[in-house]
Coordinates of C-alpha atoms in Angstrom, one line a residue:
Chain A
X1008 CA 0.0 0.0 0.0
X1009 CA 1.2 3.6 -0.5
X1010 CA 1.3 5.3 2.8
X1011 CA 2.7 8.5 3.4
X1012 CA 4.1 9.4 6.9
X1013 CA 4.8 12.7 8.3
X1014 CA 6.6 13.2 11.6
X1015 CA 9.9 11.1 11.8
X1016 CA 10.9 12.3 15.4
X1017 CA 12.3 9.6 17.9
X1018 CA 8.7 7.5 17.5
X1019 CA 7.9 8.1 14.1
X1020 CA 11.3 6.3 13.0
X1021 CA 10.3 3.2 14.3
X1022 CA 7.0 3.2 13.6
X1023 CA 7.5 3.8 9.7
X1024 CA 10.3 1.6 9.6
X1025 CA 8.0 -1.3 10.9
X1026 CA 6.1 -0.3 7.8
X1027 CA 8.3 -0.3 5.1
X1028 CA 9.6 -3.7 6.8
X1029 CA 5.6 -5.1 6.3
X1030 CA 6.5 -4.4 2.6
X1031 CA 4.3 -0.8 2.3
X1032 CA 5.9 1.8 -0.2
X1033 CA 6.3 4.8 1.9
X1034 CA 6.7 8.6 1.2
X1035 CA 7.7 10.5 4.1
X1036 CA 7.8 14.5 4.5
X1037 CA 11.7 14.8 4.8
X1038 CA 14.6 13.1 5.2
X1039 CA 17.1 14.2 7.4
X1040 CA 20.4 12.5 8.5
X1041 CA 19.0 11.0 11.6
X1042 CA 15.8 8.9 9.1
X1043 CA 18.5 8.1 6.3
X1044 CA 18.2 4.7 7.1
X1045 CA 14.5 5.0 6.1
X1046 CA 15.6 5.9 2.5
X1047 CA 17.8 3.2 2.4
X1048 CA 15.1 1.2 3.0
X1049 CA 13.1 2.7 -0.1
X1050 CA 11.2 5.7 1.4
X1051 CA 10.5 7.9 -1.1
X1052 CA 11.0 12.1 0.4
X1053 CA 8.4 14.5 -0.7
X1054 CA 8.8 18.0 -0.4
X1055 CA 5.8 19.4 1.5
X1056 CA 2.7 17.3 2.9
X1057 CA 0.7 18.1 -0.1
X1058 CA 3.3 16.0 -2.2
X1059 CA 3.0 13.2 0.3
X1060 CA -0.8 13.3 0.5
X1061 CA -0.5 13.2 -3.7
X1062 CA 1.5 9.9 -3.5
X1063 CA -0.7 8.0 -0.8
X1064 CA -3.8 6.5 0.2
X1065 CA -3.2 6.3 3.8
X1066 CA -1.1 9.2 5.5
X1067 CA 0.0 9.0 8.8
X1068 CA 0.8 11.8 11.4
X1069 CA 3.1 11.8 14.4
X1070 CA 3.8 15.0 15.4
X1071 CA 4.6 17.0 18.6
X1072 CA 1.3 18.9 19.0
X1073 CA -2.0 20.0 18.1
X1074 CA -0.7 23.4 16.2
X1075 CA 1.4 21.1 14.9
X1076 CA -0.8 18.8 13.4
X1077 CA -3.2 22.0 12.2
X1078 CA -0.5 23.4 10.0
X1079 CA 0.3 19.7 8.3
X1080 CA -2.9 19.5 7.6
X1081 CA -4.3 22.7 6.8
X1082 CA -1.4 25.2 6.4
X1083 CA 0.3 26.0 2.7
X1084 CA 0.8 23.1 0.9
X1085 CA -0.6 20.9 3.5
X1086 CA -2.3 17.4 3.2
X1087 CA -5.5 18.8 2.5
X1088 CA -4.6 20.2 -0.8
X1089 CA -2.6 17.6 -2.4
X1090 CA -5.5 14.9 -0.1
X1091 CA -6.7 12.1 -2.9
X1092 CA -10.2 10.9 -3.0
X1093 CA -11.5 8.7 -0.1
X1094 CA -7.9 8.9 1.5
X1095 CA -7.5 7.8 5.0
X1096 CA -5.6 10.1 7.4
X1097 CA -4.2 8.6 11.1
X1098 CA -3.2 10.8 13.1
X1099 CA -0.9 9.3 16.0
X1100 CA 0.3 12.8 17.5
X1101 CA -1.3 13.2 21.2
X1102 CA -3.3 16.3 20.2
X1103 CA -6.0 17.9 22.0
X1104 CA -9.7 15.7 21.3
X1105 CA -12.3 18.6 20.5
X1106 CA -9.8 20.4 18.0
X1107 CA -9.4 16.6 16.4
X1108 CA -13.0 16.3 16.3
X1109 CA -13.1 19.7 13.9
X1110 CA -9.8 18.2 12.1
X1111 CA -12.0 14.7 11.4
X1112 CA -14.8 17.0 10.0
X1113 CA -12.9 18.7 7.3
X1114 CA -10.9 15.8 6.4
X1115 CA -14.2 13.7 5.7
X1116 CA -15.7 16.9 4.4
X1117 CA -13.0 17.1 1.5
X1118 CA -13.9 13.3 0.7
X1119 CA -11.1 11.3 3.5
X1120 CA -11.4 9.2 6.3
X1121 CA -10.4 10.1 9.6
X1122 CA -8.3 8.4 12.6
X1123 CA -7.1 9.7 15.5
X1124 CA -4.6 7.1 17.2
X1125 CA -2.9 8.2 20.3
X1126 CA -0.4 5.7 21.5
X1127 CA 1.6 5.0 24.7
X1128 CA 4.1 3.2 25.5
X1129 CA 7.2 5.7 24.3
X1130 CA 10.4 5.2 22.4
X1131 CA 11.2 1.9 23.7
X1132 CA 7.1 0.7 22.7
X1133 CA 7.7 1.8 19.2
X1134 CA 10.9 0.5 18.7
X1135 CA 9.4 -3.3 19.6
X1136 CA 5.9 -3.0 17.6
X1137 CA 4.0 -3.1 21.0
X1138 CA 2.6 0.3 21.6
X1139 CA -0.8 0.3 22.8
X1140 CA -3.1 2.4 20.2
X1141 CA -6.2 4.2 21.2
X1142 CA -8.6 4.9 18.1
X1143 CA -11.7 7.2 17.3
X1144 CA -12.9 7.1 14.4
X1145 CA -16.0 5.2 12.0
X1146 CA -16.1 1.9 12.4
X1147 CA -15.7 1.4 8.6
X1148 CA -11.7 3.5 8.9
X1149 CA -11.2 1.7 12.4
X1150 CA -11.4 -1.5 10.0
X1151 CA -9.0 0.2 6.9
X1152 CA -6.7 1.5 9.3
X1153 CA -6.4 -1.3 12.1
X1154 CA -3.7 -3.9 9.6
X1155 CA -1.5 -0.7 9.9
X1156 CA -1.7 -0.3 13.3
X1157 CA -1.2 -4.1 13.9
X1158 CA 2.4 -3.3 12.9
X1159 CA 2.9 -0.8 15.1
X1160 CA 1.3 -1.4 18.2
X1161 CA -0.1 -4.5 20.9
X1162 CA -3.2 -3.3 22.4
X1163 CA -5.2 -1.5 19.9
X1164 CA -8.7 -0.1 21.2
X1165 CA -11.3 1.2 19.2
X1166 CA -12.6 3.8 22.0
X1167 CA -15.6 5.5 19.8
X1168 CA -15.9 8.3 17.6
X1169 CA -13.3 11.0 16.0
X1170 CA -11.5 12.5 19.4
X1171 CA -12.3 9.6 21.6
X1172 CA -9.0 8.2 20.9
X1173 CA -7.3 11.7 22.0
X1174 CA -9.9 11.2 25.1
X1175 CA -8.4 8.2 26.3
X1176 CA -5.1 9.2 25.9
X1177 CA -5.4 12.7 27.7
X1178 CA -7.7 10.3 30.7
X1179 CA -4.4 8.1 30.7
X1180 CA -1.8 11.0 30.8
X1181 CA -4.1 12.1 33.7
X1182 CA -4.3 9.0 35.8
X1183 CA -0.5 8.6 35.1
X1184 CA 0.8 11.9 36.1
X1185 CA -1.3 12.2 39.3
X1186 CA -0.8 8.4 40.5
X1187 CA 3.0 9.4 40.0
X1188 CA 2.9 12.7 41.8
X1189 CA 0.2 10.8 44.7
X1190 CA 2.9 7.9 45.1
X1191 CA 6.1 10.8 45.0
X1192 CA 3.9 12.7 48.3
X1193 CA 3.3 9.3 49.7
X1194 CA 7.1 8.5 49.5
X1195 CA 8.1 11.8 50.5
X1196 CA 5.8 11.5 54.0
X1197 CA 6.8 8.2 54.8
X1198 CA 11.0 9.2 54.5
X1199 CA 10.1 12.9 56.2
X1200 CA 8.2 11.0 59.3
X1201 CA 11.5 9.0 59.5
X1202 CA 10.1 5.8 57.8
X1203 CA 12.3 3.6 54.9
X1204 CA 10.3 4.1 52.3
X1205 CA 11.7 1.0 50.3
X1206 CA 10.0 -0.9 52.9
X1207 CA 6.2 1.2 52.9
X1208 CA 6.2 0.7 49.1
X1209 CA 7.2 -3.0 50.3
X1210 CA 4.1 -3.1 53.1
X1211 CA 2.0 -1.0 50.0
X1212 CA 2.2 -3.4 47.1
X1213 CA -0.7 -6.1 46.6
X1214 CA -3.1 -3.9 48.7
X1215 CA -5.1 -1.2 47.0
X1216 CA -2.5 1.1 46.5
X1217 CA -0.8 -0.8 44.1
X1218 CA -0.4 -0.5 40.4
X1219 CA 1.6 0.2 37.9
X1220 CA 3.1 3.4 39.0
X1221 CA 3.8 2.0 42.6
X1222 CA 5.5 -0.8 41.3
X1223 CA 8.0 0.9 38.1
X1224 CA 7.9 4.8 39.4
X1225 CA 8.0 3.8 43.1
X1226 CA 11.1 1.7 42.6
X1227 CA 12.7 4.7 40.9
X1228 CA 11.7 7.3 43.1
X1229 CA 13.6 5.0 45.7
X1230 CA 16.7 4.4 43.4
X1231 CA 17.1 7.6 42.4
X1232 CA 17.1 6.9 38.8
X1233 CA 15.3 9.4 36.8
X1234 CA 16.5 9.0 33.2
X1235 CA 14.0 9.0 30.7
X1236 CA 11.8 7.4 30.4
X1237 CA 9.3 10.0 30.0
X1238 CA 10.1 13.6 29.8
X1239 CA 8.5 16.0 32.8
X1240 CA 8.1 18.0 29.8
X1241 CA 6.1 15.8 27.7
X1242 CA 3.9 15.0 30.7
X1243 CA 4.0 18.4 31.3
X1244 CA 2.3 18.7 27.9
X1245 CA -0.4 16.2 27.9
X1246 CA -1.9 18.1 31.6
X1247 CA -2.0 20.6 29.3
X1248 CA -4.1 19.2 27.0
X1249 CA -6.4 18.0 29.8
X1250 CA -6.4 21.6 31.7
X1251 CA -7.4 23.3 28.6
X1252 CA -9.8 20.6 27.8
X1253 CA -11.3 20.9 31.2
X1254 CA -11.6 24.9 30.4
X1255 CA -13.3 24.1 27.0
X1256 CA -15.6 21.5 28.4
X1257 CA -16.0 23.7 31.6
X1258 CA -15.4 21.4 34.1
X1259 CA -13.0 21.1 37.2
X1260 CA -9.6 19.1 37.4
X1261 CA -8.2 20.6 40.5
X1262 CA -5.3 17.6 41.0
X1263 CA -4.8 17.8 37.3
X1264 CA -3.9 21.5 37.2
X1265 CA -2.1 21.5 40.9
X1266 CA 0.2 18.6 39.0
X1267 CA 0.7 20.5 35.7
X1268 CA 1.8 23.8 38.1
X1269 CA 4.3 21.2 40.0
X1270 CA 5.7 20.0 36.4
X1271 CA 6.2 23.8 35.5
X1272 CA 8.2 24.2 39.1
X1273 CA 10.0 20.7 37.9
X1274 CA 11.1 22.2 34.0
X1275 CA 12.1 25.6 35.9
X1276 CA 14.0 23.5 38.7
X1277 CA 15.8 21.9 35.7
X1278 CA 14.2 19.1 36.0
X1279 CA 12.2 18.8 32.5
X1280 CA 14.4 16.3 30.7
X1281 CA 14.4 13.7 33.6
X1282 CA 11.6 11.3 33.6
X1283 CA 8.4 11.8 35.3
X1284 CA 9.1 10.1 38.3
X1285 CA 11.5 12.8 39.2
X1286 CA 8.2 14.8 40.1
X1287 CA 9.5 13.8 44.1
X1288 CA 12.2 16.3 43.6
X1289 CA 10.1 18.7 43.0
X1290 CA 8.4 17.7 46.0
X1291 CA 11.6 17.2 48.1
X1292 CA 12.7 21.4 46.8
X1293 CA 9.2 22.6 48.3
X1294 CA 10.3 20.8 51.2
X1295 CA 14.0 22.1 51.6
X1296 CA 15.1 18.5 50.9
X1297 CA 18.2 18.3 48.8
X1298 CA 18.9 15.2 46.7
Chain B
X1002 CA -3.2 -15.4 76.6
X1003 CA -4.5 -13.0 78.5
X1004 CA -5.6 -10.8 76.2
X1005 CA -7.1 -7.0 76.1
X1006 CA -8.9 -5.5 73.4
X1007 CA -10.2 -2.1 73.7
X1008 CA -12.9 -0.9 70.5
X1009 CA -15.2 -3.0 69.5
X1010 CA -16.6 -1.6 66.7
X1011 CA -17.5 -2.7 62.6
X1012 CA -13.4 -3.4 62.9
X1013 CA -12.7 -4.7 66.9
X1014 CA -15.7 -7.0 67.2
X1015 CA -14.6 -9.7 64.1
X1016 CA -11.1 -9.1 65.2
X1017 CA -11.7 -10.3 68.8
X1018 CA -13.7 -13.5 67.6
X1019 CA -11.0 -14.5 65.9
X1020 CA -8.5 -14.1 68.7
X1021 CA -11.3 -16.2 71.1
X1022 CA -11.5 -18.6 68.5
X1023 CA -7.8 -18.9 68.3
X1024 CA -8.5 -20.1 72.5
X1025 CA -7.1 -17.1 73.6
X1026 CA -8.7 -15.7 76.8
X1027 CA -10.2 -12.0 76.3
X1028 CA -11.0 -9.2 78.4
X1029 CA -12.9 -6.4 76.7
X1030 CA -13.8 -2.6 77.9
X1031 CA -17.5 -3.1 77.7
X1032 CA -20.0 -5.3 76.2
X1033 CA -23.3 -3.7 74.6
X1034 CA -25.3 -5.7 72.8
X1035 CA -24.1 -5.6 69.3
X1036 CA -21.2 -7.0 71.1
X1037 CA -22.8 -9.3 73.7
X1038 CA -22.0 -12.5 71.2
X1039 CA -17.7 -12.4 72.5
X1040 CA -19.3 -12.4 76.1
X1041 CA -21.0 -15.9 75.0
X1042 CA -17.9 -16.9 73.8
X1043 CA -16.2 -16.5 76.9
X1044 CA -15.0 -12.5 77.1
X1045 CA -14.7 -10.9 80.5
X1046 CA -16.2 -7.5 80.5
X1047 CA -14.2 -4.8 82.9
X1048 CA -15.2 -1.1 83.7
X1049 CA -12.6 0.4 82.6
X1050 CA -9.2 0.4 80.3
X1051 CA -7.5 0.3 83.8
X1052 CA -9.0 -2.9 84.6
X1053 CA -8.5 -4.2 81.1
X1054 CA -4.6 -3.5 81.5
X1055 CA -4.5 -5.6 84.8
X1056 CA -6.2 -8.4 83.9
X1057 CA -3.8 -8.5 80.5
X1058 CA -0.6 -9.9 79.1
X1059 CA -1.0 -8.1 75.3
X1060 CA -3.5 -4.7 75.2
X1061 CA -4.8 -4.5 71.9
X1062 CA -6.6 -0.8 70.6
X1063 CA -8.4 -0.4 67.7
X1064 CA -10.7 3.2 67.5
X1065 CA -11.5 6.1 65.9
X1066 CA -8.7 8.4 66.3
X1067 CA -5.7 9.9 67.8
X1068 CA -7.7 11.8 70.7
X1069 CA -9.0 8.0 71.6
X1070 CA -6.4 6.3 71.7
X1071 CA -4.7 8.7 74.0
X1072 CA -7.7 8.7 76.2
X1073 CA -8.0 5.3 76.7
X1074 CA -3.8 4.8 77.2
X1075 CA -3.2 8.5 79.4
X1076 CA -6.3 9.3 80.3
X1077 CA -8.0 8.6 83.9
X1078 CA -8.2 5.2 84.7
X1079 CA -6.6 4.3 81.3
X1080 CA -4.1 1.4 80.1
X1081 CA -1.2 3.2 81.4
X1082 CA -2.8 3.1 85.1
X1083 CA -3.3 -0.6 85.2
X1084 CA -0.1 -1.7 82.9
X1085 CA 1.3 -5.0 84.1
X1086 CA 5.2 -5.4 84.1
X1087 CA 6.3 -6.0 80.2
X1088 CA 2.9 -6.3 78.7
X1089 CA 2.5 -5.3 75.0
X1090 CA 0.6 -2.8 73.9
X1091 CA -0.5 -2.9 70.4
X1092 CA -1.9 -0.1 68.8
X1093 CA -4.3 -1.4 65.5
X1094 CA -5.9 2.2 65.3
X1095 CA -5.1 4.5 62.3
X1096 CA -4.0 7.2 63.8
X1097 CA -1.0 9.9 63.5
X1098 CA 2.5 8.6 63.4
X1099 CA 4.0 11.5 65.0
X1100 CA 1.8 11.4 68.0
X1101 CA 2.1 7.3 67.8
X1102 CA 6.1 8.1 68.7
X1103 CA 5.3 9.5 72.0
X1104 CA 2.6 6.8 72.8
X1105 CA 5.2 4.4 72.3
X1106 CA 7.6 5.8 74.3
X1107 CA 5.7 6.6 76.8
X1108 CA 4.4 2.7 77.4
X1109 CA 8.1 1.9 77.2
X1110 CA 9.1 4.6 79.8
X1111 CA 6.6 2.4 82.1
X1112 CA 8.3 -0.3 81.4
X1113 CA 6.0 -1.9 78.4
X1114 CA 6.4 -2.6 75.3
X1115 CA 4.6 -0.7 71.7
X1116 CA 3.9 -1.6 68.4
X1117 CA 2.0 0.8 66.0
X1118 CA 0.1 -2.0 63.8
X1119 CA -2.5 -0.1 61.4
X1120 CA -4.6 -2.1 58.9
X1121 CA -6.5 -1.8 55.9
X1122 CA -8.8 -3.9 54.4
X1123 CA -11.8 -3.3 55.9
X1124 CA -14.5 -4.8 57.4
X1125 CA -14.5 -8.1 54.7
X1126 CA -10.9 -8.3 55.4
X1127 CA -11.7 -8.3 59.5
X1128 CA -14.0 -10.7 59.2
X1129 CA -12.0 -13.4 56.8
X1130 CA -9.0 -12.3 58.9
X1131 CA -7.0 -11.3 55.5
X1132 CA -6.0 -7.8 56.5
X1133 CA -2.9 -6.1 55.6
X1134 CA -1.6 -4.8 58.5
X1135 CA 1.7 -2.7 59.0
X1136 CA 3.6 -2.9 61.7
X1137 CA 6.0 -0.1 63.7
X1138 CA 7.9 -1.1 66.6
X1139 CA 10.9 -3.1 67.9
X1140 CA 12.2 -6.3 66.1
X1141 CA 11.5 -8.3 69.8
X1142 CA 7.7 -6.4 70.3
X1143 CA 7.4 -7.5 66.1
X1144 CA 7.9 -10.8 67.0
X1145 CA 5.9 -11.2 70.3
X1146 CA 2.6 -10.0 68.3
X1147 CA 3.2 -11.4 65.3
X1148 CA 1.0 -14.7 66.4
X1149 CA -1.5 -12.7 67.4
X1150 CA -1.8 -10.4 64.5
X1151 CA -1.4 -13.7 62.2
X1152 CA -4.6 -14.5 63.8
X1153 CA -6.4 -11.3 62.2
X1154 CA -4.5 -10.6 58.9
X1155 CA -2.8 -12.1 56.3
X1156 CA -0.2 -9.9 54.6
X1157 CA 1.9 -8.8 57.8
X1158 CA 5.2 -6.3 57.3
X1159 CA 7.4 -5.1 60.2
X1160 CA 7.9 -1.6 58.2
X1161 CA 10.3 0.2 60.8
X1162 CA 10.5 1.8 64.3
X1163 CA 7.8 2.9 66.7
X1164 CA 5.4 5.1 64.2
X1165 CA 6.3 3.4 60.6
X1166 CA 3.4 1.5 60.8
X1167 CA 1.4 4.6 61.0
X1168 CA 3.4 6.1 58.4
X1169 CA 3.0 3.5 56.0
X1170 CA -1.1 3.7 56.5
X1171 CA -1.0 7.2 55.9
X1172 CA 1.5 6.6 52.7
X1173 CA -1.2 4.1 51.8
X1174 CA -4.2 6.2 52.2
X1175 CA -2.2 9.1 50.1
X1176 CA -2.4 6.8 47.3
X1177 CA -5.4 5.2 47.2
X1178 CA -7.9 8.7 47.9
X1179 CA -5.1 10.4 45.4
X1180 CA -5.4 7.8 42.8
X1181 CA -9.2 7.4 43.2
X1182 CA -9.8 11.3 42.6
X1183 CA -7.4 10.8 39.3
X1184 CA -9.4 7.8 37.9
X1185 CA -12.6 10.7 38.8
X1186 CA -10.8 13.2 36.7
X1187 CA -9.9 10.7 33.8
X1188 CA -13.6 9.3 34.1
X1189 CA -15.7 12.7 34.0
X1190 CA -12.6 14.4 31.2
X1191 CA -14.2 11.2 28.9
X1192 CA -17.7 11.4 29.7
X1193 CA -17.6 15.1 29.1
X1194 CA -15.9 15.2 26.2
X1195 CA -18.0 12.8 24.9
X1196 CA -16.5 9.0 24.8
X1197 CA -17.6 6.4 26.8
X1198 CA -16.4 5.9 30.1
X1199 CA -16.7 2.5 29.9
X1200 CA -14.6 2.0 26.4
X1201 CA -11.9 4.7 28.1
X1202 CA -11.4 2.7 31.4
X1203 CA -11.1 -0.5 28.9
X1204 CA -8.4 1.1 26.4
X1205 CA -6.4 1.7 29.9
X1206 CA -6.5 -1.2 31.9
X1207 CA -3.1 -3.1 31.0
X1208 CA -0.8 0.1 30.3
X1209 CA 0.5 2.2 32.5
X1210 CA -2.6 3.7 34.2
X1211 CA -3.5 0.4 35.2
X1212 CA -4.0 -0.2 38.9
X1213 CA -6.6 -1.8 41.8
X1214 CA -8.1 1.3 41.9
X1215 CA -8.9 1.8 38.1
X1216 CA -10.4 -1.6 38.0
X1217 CA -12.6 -1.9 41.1
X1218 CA -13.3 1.7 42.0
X1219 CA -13.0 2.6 38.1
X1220 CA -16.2 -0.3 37.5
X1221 CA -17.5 1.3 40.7
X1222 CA -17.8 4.9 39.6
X1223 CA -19.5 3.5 35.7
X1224 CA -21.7 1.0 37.2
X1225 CA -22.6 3.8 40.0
X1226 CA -22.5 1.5 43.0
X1227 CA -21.3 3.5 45.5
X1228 CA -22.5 1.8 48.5
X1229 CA -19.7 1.2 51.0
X1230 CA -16.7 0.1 50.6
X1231 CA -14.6 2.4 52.3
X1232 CA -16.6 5.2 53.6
X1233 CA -15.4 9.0 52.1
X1234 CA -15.9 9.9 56.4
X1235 CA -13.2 7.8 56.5
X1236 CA -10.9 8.5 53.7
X1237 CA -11.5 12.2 55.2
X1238 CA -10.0 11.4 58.5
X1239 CA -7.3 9.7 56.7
X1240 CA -6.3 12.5 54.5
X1241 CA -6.8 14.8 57.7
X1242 CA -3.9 12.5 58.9
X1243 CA -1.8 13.0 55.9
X1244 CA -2.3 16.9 55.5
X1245 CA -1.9 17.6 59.3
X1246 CA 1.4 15.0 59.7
X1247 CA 2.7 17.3 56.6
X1248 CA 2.3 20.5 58.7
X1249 CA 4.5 19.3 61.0
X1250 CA 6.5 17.6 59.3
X1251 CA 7.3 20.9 57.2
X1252 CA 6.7 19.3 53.9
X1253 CA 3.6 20.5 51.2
X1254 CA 1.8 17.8 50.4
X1255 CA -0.4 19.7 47.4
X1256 CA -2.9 17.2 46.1
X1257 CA -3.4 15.8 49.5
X1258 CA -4.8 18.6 50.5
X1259 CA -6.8 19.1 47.8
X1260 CA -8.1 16.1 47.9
X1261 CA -9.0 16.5 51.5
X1262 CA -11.1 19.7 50.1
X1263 CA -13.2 17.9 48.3
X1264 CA -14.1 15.3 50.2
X1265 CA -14.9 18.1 52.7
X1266 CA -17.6 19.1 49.7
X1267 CA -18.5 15.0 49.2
X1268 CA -19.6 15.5 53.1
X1269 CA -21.5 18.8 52.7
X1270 CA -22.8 17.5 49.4
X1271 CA -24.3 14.5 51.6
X1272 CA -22.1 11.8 50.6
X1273 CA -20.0 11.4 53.6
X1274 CA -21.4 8.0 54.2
X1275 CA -20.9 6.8 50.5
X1276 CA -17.7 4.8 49.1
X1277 CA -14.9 6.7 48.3
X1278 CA -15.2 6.2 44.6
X1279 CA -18.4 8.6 45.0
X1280 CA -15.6 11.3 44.5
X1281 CA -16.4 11.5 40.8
X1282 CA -20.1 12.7 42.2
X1283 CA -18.3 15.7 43.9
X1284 CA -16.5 16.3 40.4
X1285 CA -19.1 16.2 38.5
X1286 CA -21.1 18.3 40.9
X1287 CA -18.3 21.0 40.2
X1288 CA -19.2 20.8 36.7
X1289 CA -23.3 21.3 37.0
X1290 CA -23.7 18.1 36.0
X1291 CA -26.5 15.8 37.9
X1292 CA -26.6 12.1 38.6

């Protein structure tokens, strides 16, 4: 099939690579030195995303954000001019969910299909194929799109319609981030009331604290190993995208917003390239606790 | 043994069974008739916690709150009055660890011995006897009352020193209400922005969001079955814990606090006596929008 994919930052490079390697023809938005290796392989550059939308009937976006995604789309010599008829476009940027809805509308209202397919699972997801892939979108492009997907991701969800797939992901960023900063103040009580906390995340796990976070960011938090991972100030990002969607939608997300402020005292404290575990430093400076 | 246990309430009264069961002998500070069924079994009623204390080897406490506890170990004719030569005192309350210290050292200045030895789990887990509890106090004290506690809990951990046990329910308590009020966020974000809950929660479980609390207080808050559980009243008094032990601890503890708000609103709002997964009703409450 000829895809087009736009977007070759530190996921996108894996991800089309896994496509090219399931035999597609690709055309990609520009080749750099750091995606050579996706040339090699046979991807074809284009020079804007008009000429990659000309050369495909799928095109897929990963980009950083939603002005991001606006301009490929919409900007000069964007997808939608060069779009061909009945085209599918996948959009697997994390973007906000009602400016997706109004990006779904147009696209279907020039004559495409729409996806939006937020992933998780970062770099290290991509790189093995096992990203898990929320999708909104029509059941009929859910079915077109989901054998591309199968090459990129594990868990693939069809949530609901366009933006419900930018839903889930901004309700996941949300749980994440504030189950890390609630097990970072939990961590940070038990070691300031003179507690080991290696041993109350011990006496914490299999009860209903436990999850995920406890068990991979806990053990960090402890360890003192904060390499990415994932950025502060990529989490920092998706609250974002849930704080202004909670202004949009008019409605409340106090801990959501007290956890974006705490990731904007993080990035200022120097902190926005560690992973987001490192949130307990941020804790530990409010505190006067140095590291 | 010669046992006393002080508080018998939903918790103290399955507790004590099982310790009577076990063939131990029990005196308890006063029978009424919701507890009148230990007396059948055998349990010596005495007038006061002075008279419990004398006729014991082990003092067990489990009640309401910090004031109690002191009341019933300092107060007139309390624990400390009657306190035979070496007998353990153990402390199954949840209340503050940095009071907890002074209890402790207190018993031990009168020549007794402490443990701190917190559990959650509820009243199912008090009645099968699978509780987690976690336990602060001396390596010797740990392992004097570890037979006993064996006989009302199943996941036991000696976390630290006088207090850690404490410490560890509070870290717990952090977590859980703090994680419940993100799955509320996640939930209502969805719902408002139009996806289904029910899809979103799915499209989680498994990544990195995934924990206890998504699945059972995540079903919870779709299914909206929020009879009790764990009772917001409670998670209240909990948090109260957290947010006052950060006070004087010197440390800010930001979404415990505001998590501590709004079950202050769940209570004004009349839902003090629901599960704590009847957060999301405060939340959407917030956001004008009715049950």
């Amino acid at each position: 099939m000829n895809i087009g994919f736009i977007g070759l930052g530190v996921m996108g490079r894996p991800m089309a690579e896994h496509l090219i390697d399931a035999g597609h023809s690709l055309t990609v938005s520009r080749v750099k030195p750091v995606s050579q290796f996706l040339a090699d392989k046979g991807a074809t550059a284009a020079e804007t995303p008009k000429a990659v939308a000309e050369a495909s009937e799928v095109v897929i976006l990963m980009l950083p954000d939603t002005p991001d995604v606006e301009a490929v789309l919409f900007g000069e010599n964007g997808v939608a001019e060069g779009l061909q008829p009945g085209a599918l476009v996948i959009d697997m940027s994390s973007i906000a969910p009602v400016a997706t809805k109004g990006f779904a509308q147009k696209i279907e209202e020039l004559g495409g299909e729409y996806l939006d397919a937020p992933v998780s699972g970062g770099e290290v997801g991509a790189k093995n194929a096992a990203l898990t892939i929320m999708v909104g979108g029509t059941e009929d492009a859910f079915k077109r799109g989901l054998p591309l997907l199968e090459k990129m991701g594990k868990t693939i969800t069809h949530v609901g319609g366009s933006g419900d797939g930018q839903t889930a992901k901004v309700a996941n960023q949300i749980i994440v981030g504030l189950t890390i900063e609630a097990v970072a103040e939990a961590l940070l009580f038990a070691k300031s009331a003179g507690a080991d906390p290696a041993k109350v995340r011990e006496a914490l796990m299999g009860g209903f604290a436990s999850s995920k976070i406890l068990e991979v960011h806990g053990e960090r938090m402890i360890k003192r190993t904060f390499d990415p991972g994932f950025r502060i100030r990529l989490h920092r990002k998706d609250l974002t995208l849930a704080v202004d969607g909670a202004r949009e939608l008019e409605i409340a997300l106090p801990n959501a917003a007290a956890t974006q402020q705490l990731m904007n005292a993080a990035i200022a404290l120097g902190d926005g390239d560690k992973d987001h575990s490192g949130l307990i430093r941020t804790l530990e400076a409010l505190a006067g606790q140095k590291d």
